């Protein structure tokens, strides 16, 4: 059986297009045949969260952040992420934003809730919360100490001013 040049060219072109689609989806880290669900979360501040960051449940990576964009004119941010269908949880579960390490990377951790509410399905928006990071915790614990030091410096300054007023003019000049 002889195959014409046009058929051979068509097969090569179709094969090239398929390879391009598979390569593009591989480079974008989104599988072509995906069985995951797309969920949404709305945050006031994502604090450095980036697309491609892992989404975890109980420390196990189950998905990735796909997109972050503005939701409204008040500056709220809509985070789009995908989660594998391997683990089912309620739509009342929380998508918690947390620090992934000391350097300051952010991640999303789903805090699953198992109640009588319907299961989360693709297109749902989860409740959100933000866990303070290491720098916020240190800053909040150092604020009382900072206030005490400022008070001590202020008291020392007023003490020195009072000592200067007690001394006579000749002693001040000396």
JSON list of N, CA and C in Angstrom, two decimals, residues 73-124:
[
{"chain": "A", "resi": 73, "resn": "UNK", "atom": "N", "xyz": [-12.55, 45.91, 43.46]},
{"chain": "A", "resi": 73, "resn": "UNK", "atom": "CA", "xyz": [-11.87, 47.20, 43.51]},
{"chain": "A", "resi": 73, "resn": "UNK", "atom": "C", "xyz": [-11.30, 47.52, 44.89]},
{"chain": "A", "resi": 74, "resn": "UNK", "atom": "N", "xyz": [-11.65, 46.73, 45.91]},
{"chain": "A", "resi": 74, "resn": "UNK", "atom": "CA", "xyz": [-11.11, 46.94, 47.26]},
{"chain": "A", "resi": 74, "resn": "UNK", "atom": "C", "xyz": [-9.75, 46.30, 47.44]},
{"chain": "A", "resi": 75, "resn": "UNK", "atom": "N", "xyz": [-9.29, 45.56, 46.46]},
{"chain": "A", "resi": 75, "resn": "UNK", "atom": "CA", "xyz": [-7.97, 44.95, 46.52]},
{"chain": "A", "resi": 75, "resn": "UNK", "atom": "C", "xyz": [-7.95, 43.53, 47.02]},
{"chain": "A", "resi": 76, "resn": "UNK", "atom": "N", "xyz": [-9.12, 42.91, 47.23]},
{"chain": "A", "resi": 76, "resn": "UNK", "atom": "CA", "xyz": [-9.14, 41.50, 47.63]},
{"chain": "A", "resi": 76, "resn": "UNK", "atom": "C", "xyz": [-8.57, 40.65, 46.50]},
{"chain": "A", "resi": 77, "resn": "UNK", "atom": "N", "xyz": [-7.88, 39.59, 46.86]},
{"chain": "A", "resi": 77, "resn": "UNK", "atom": "CA", "xyz": [-7.21, 38.74, 45.88]},
{"chain": "A", "resi": 77, "resn": "UNK", "atom": "C", "xyz": [-7.90, 37.38, 45.79]},
{"chain": "A", "resi": 78, "resn": "UNK", "atom": "N", "xyz": [-8.14, 36.95, 44.58]},
{"chain": "A", "resi": 78, "resn": "UNK", "atom": "CA", "xyz": [-8.75, 35.64, 44.32]},
{"chain": "A", "resi": 78, "resn": "UNK", "atom": "C", "xyz": [-7.64, 34.67, 43.95]},
{"chain": "A", "resi": 79, "resn": "UNK", "atom": "N", "xyz": [-7.48, 33.63, 44.77]},
{"chain": "A", "resi": 79, "resn": "UNK", "atom": "CA", "xyz": [-6.47, 32.61, 44.53]},
{"chain": "A", "resi": 79, "resn": "UNK", "atom": "C", "xyz": [-7.16, 31.39, 43.96]},
{"chain": "A", "resi": 80, "resn": "UNK", "atom": "N", "xyz": [-6.69, 30.94, 42.80]},
{"chain": "A", "resi": 80, "resn": "UNK", "atom": "CA", "xyz": [-7.22, 29.75, 42.15]},
{"chain": "A", "resi": 80, "resn": "UNK", "atom": "C", "xyz": [-6.22, 28.62, 42.34]},
{"chain": "A", "resi": 81, "resn": "UNK", "atom": "N", "xyz": [-6.68, 27.49, 42.86]},
{"chain": "A", "resi": 81, "resn": "UNK", "atom": "CA", "xyz": [-5.78, 26.35, 43.06]},
{"chain": "A", "resi": 81, "resn": "UNK", "atom": "C", "xyz": [-6.50, 25.05, 42.76]},
{"chain": "A", "resi": 82, "resn": "UNK", "atom": "N", "xyz": [-5.71, 24.03, 42.45]},
{"chain": "A", "resi": 82, "resn": "UNK", "atom": "CA", "xyz": [-6.27, 22.71, 42.16]},
{"chain": "A", "resi": 82, "resn": "UNK", "atom": "C", "xyz": [-5.87, 21.74, 43.27]},
{"chain": "A", "resi": 83, "resn": "UNK", "atom": "N", "xyz": [-6.77, 20.80, 43.53]},
{"chain": "A", "resi": 83, "resn": "UNK", "atom": "CA", "xyz": [-6.56, 19.78, 44.55]},
{"chain": "A", "resi": 83, "resn": "UNK", "atom": "C", "xyz": [-6.95, 18.44, 43.94]},
{"chain": "A", "resi": 84, "resn": "UNK", "atom": "N", "xyz": [-6.15, 17.40, 44.22]},
{"chain": "A", "resi": 84, "resn": "UNK", "atom": "CA", "xyz": [-6.46, 16.06, 43.72]},
{"chain": "A", "resi": 84, "resn": "UNK", "atom": "C", "xyz": [-7.79, 15.58, 44.28]},
{"chain": "A", "resi": 85, "resn": "UNK", "atom": "N", "xyz": [-8.44, 14.72, 43.53]},
{"chain": "A", "resi": 85, "resn": "UNK", "atom": "CA", "xyz": [-9.72, 14.16, 43.99]},
{"chain": "A", "resi": 85, "resn": "UNK", "atom": "C", "xyz": [-9.54, 12.97, 44.91]},
{"chain": "A", "resi": 86, "resn": "UNK", "atom": "N", "xyz": [-8.30, 12.67, 45.31]},
{"chain": "A", "resi": 86, "resn": "UNK", "atom": "CA", "xyz": [-8.04, 11.50, 46.15]},
{"chain": "A", "resi": 86, "resn": "UNK", "atom": "C", "xyz": [-8.63, 11.63, 47.55]},
{"chain": "A", "resi": 87, "resn": "UNK", "atom": "N", "xyz": [-8.77, 12.85, 48.05]},
{"chain": "A", "resi": 87, "resn": "UNK", "atom": "CA", "xyz": [-9.21, 13.07, 49.43]},
{"chain": "A", "resi": 87, "resn": "UNK", "atom": "C", "xyz": [-10.43, 13.98, 49.41]},
{"chain": "A", "resi": 88, "resn": "UNK", "atom": "N", "xyz": [-11.52, 13.55, 50.00]},
{"chain": "A", "resi": 88, "resn": "UNK", "atom": "CA", "xyz": [-12.76, 14.31, 50.01]},
{"chain": "A", "resi": 88, "resn": "UNK", "atom": "C", "xyz": [-12.90, 15.08, 51.32]},
{"chain": "A", "resi": 89, "resn": "UNK", "atom": "N", "xyz": [-13.36, 16.32, 51.23]},
{"chain": "A", "resi": 89, "resn": "UNK", "atom": "CA", "xyz": [-13.60, 17.14, 52.41]},
{"chain": "A", "resi": 89, "resn": "UNK", "atom": "C", "xyz": [-14.78, 18.05, 52.14]},
{"chain": "A", "resi": 90, "resn": "UNK", "atom": "N", "xyz": [-15.31, 18.63, 53.20]},
{"chain": "A", "resi": 90, "resn": "UNK", "atom": "CA", "xyz": [-16.51, 19.46, 53.13]},
{"chain": "A", "resi": 90, "resn": "UNK", "atom": "C", "xyz": [-16.20, 20.81, 52.50]},
{"chain": "A", "resi": 91, "resn": "UNK", "atom": "N", "xyz": [-17.20, 21.45, 51.95]},
{"chain": "A", "resi": 91, "resn": "UNK", "atom": "CA", "xyz": [-17.00, 22.80, 51.41]},
{"chain": "A", "resi": 91, "resn": "UNK", "atom": "C", "xyz": [-16.87, 23.84, 52.51]},
{"chain": "A", "resi": 92, "resn": "UNK", "atom": "N", "xyz": [-17.08, 23.44, 53.78]},
{"chain": "A", "resi": 92, "resn": "UNK", "atom": "CA", "xyz": [-16.86, 24.33, 54.93]},
{"chain": "A", "resi": 92, "resn": "UNK", "atom": "C", "xyz": [-15.42, 24.30, 55.40]},
{"chain": "A", "resi": 93, "resn": "UNK", "atom": "N", "xyz": [-14.55, 23.54, 54.73]},
{"chain": "A", "resi": 93, "resn": "UNK", "atom": "CA", "xyz": [-13.14, 23.48, 55.11]},
{"chain": "A", "resi": 93, "resn": "UNK", "atom": "C", "xyz": [-12.48, 24.83, 54.86]},
{"chain": "A", "resi": 94, "resn": "UNK", "atom": "N", "xyz": [-11.36, 25.06, 55.55]},
{"chain": "A", "resi": 94, "resn": "UNK", "atom": "CA", "xyz": [-10.66, 26.35, 55.44]},
{"chain": "A", "resi": 94, "resn": "UNK", "atom": "C", "xyz": [-9.39, 26.19, 54.62]},
{"chain": "A", "resi": 95, "resn": "UNK", "atom": "N", "xyz": [-9.10, 27.21, 53.83]},
{"chain": "A", "resi": 95, "resn": "UNK", "atom": "CA", "xyz": [-7.83, 27.31, 53.10]},
{"chain": "A", "resi": 95, "resn": "UNK", "atom": "C", "xyz": [-6.97, 28.31, 53.87]},
{"chain": "A", "resi": 96, "resn": "UNK", "atom": "N", "xyz": [-6.03, 27.78, 54.64]},
{"chain": "A", "resi": 96, "resn": "UNK", "atom": "CA", "xyz": [-5.23, 28.62, 55.53]},
{"chain": "A", "resi": 96, "resn": "UNK", "atom": "C", "xyz": [-3.91, 28.99, 54.86]},
{"chain": "A", "resi": 97, "resn": "UNK", "atom": "N", "xyz": [-3.60, 30.28, 54.87]},
{"chain": "A", "resi": 97, "resn": "UNK", "atom": "CA", "xyz": [-2.35, 30.79, 54.34]},
{"chain": "A", "resi": 97, "resn": "UNK", "atom": "C", "xyz": [-1.32, 30.77, 55.46]},
{"chain": "A", "resi": 98, "resn": "UNK", "atom": "N", "xyz": [-0.15, 30.15, 55.22]},
{"chain": "A", "resi": 98, "resn": "UNK", "atom": "CA", "xyz": [0.85, 30.01, 56.29]},
{"chain": "A", "resi": 98, "resn": "UNK", "atom": "C", "xyz": [2.25, 30.18, 55.72]},
{"chain": "A", "resi": 99, "resn": "UNK", "atom": "N", "xyz": [3.21, 30.44, 56.63]},
{"chain": "A", "resi": 99, "resn": "UNK", "atom": "CA", "xyz": [4.62, 30.52, 56.24]},
{"chain": "A", "resi": 99, "resn": "UNK", "atom": "C", "xyz": [5.16, 29.11, 56.09]},
{"chain": "A", "resi": 100, "resn": "UNK", "atom": "N", "xyz": [5.85, 28.87, 54.98]},
{"chain": "A", "resi": 100, "resn": "UNK", "atom": "CA", "xyz": [6.41, 27.53, 54.75]},
{"chain": "A", "resi": 100, "resn": "UNK", "atom": "C", "xyz": [7.78, 27.38, 55.37]},
{"chain": "A", "resi": 101, "resn": "UNK", "atom": "N", "xyz": [8.42, 28.47, 55.76]},
{"chain": "A", "resi": 101, "resn": "UNK", "atom": "CA", "xyz": [9.75, 28.37, 56.36]},
{"chain": "A", "resi": 101, "resn": "UNK", "atom": "C", "xyz": [10.21, 29.70, 56.92]},
{"chain": "A", "resi": 102, "resn": "UNK", "atom": "N", "xyz": [11.45, 29.72, 57.37]},
{"chain": "A", "resi": 102, "resn": "UNK", "atom": "CA", "xyz": [12.00, 30.92, 57.99]},
{"chain": "A", "resi": 102, "resn": "UNK", "atom": "C", "xyz": [12.21, 32.01, 56.95]},
{"chain": "A", "resi": 103, "resn": "UNK", "atom": "N", "xyz": [12.54, 31.64, 55.74]},
{"chain": "A", "resi": 103, "resn": "UNK", "atom": "CA", "xyz": [12.87, 32.62, 54.71]},
{"chain": "A", "resi": 103, "resn": "UNK", "atom": "C", "xyz": [11.65, 33.44, 54.32]},
{"chain": "A", "resi": 104, "resn": "UNK", "atom": "N", "xyz": [10.48, 32.92, 54.43]},
{"chain": "A", "resi": 104, "resn": "UNK", "atom": "CA", "xyz": [9.29, 33.73, 54.19]},
{"chain": "A", "resi": 104, "resn": "UNK", "atom": "C", "xyz": [8.41, 33.29, 53.06]},
{"chain": "A", "resi": 105, "resn": "UNK", "atom": "N", "xyz": [8.59, 32.09, 52.52]},
{"chain": "A", "resi": 105, "resn": "UNK", "atom": "CA", "xyz": [7.69, 31.61, 51.50]},
{"chain": "A", "resi": 105, "resn": "UNK", "atom": "C", "xyz": [6.32, 31.33, 52.08]},
{"chain": "A", "resi": 106, "resn": "UNK", "atom": "N", "xyz": [5.29, 31.46, 51.27]},
{"chain": "A", "resi": 106, "resn": "UNK", "atom": "CA", "xyz": [3.92, 31.21, 51.72]},
{"chain": "A", "resi": 106, "resn": "UNK", "atom": "C", "xyz": [3.38, 29.97, 51.04]},
{"chain": "A", "resi": 107, "resn": "UNK", "atom": "N", "xyz": [2.43, 29.34, 51.69]},
{"chain": "A", "resi": 107, "resn": "UNK", "atom": "CA", "xyz": [1.75, 28.18, 51.14]},
{"chain": "A", "resi": 107, "resn": "UNK", "atom": "C", "xyz": [0.31, 28.16, 51.60]},
{"chain": "A", "resi": 108, "resn": "UNK", "atom": "N", "xyz": [-0.46, 27.28, 51.00]},
{"chain": "A", "resi": 108, "resn": "UNK", "atom": "CA", "xyz": [-1.86, 27.11, 51.39]},
{"chain": "A", "resi": 108, "resn": "UNK", "atom": "C", "xyz": [-2.01, 25.71, 51.97]},
{"chain": "A", "resi": 109, "resn": "UNK", "atom": "N", "xyz": [-2.62, 25.65, 53.14]},
{"chain": "A", "resi": 109, "resn": "UNK", "atom": "CA", "xyz": [-2.90, 24.39, 53.80]},
{"chain": "A", "resi": 109, "resn": "UNK", "atom": "C", "xyz": [-4.41, 24.29, 53.98]},
{"chain": "A", "resi": 110, "resn": "UNK", "atom": "N", "xyz": [-4.99, 23.23, 53.48]},
{"chain": "A", "resi": 110, "resn": "UNK", "atom": "CA", "xyz": [-6.43, 23.03, 53.65]},
{"chain": "A", "resi": 110, "resn": "UNK", "atom": "C", "xyz": [-6.66, 22.34, 54.98]},
{"chain": "A", "resi": 111, "resn": "UNK", "atom": "N", "xyz": [-7.48, 22.97, 55.80]},
{"chain": "A", "resi": 111, "resn": "UNK", "atom": "CA", "xyz": [-7.87, 22.41, 57.10]},
{"chain": "A", "resi": 111, "resn": "UNK", "atom": "C", "xyz": [-9.22, 21.72, 56.88]},
{"chain": "A", "resi": 112, "resn": "UNK", "atom": "N", "xyz": [-9.19, 20.40, 56.64]},
{"chain": "A", "resi": 112, "resn": "UNK", "atom": "CA", "xyz": [-10.44, 19.71, 56.28]},
{"chain": "A", "resi": 112, "resn": "UNK", "atom": "C", "xyz": [-11.41, 19.65, 57.45]},
{"chain": "A", "resi": 113, "resn": "UNK", "atom": "N", "xyz": [-12.67, 19.85, 57.11]},
{"chain": "A", "resi": 113, "resn": "UNK", "atom": "CA", "xyz": [-13.76, 19.72, 58.09]},
{"chain": "A", "resi": 113, "resn": "UNK", "atom": "C", "xyz": [-14.70, 18.64, 57.57]},
{"chain": "A", "resi": 114, "resn": "UNK", "atom": "N", "xyz": [-15.03, 17.73, 58.44]},
{"chain": "A", "resi": 114, "resn": "UNK", "atom": "CA", "xyz": [-15.92, 16.63, 58.07]},
{"chain": "A", "resi": 114, "resn": "UNK", "atom": "C", "xyz": [-17.24, 16.82, 58.80]},
{"chain": "A", "resi": 115, "resn": "UNK", "atom": "N", "xyz": [-18.17, 17.47, 58.13]},
{"chain": "A", "resi": 115, "resn": "UNK", "atom": "CA", "xyz": [-19.49, 17.70, 58.72]},
{"chain": "A", "resi": 115, "resn": "UNK", "atom": "C", "xyz": [-20.55, 17.26, 57.71]},
{"chain": "A", "resi": 116, "resn": "UNK", "atom": "N", "xyz": [-21.78, 17.62, 57.97]},
{"chain": "A", "resi": 116, "resn": "UNK", "atom": "CA", "xyz": [-22.87, 17.20, 57.10]},
{"chain": "A", "resi": 116, "resn": "UNK", "atom": "C", "xyz": [-23.04, 18.08, 55.88]},
{"chain": "A", "resi": 117, "resn": "UNK", "atom": "N", "xyz": [-22.18, 19.08, 55.72]},
{"chain": "A", "resi": 117, "resn": "UNK", "atom": "CA", "xyz": [-22.25, 19.96, 54.55]},
{"chain": "A", "resi": 117, "resn": "UNK", "atom": "C", "xyz": [-21.84, 19.18, 53.30]},
{"chain": "A", "resi": 118, "resn": "UNK", "atom": "N", "xyz": [-22.26, 19.65, 52.13]},
{"chain": "A", "resi": 118, "resn": "UNK", "atom": "CA", "xyz": [-21.87, 18.95, 50.90]},
{"chain": "A", "resi": 118, "resn": "UNK", "atom": "C", "xyz": [-20.35, 18.96, 50.72]},
{"chain": "A", "resi": 119, "resn": "UNK", "atom": "N", "xyz": [-19.86, 17.96, 49.99]},
{"chain": "A", "resi": 119, "resn": "UNK", "atom": "CA", "xyz": [-18.43, 17.87, 49.73]},
{"chain": "A", "resi": 119, "resn": "UNK", "atom": "C", "xyz": [-18.00, 18.99, 48.77]},
{"chain": "A", "resi": 120, "resn": "UNK", "atom": "N", "xyz": [-16.76, 19.39, 48.91]},
{"chain": "A", "resi": 120, "resn": "UNK", "atom": "CA", "xyz": [-16.22, 20.43, 48.03]},
{"chain": "A", "resi": 120, "resn": "UNK", "atom": "C", "xyz": [-16.11, 19.86, 46.61]},
{"chain": "A", "resi": 121, "resn": "UNK", "atom": "N", "xyz": [-16.58, 20.64, 45.67]},
{"chain": "A", "resi": 121, "resn": "UNK", "atom": "CA", "xyz": [-16.50, 20.23, 44.27]},
{"chain": "A", "resi": 121, "resn": "UNK", "atom": "C", "xyz": [-15.84, 21.35, 43.47]},
{"chain": "A", "resi": 122, "resn": "UNK", "atom": "N", "xyz": [-15.48, 21.06, 42.28]},
{"chain": "A", "resi": 122, "resn": "UNK", "atom": "CA", "xyz": [-14.79, 22.02, 41.44]},
{"chain": "A", "resi": 122, "resn": "UNK", "atom": "C", "xyz": [-15.63, 23.28, 41.27]},
{"chain": "A", "resi": 123, "resn": "UNK", "atom": "N", "xyz": [-15.01, 24.45, 41.50]},
{"chain": "A", "resi": 123, "resn": "UNK", "atom": "CA", "xyz": [-15.70, 25.72, 41.38]},
{"chain": "A", "resi": 123, "resn": "UNK", "atom": "C", "xyz": [-16.11, 26.33, 42.71]},
{"chain": "A", "resi": 124, "resn": "UNK", "atom": "N", "xyz": [-15.97, 25.60, 43.82]},
{"chain": "A", "resi": 124, "resn": "UNK", "atom": "CA", "xyz": [-16.35, 26.12, 45.13]},
{"chain": "A", "resi": 124, "resn": "UNK", "atom": "C", "xyz": [-15.30, 27.10, 45.65]}
]
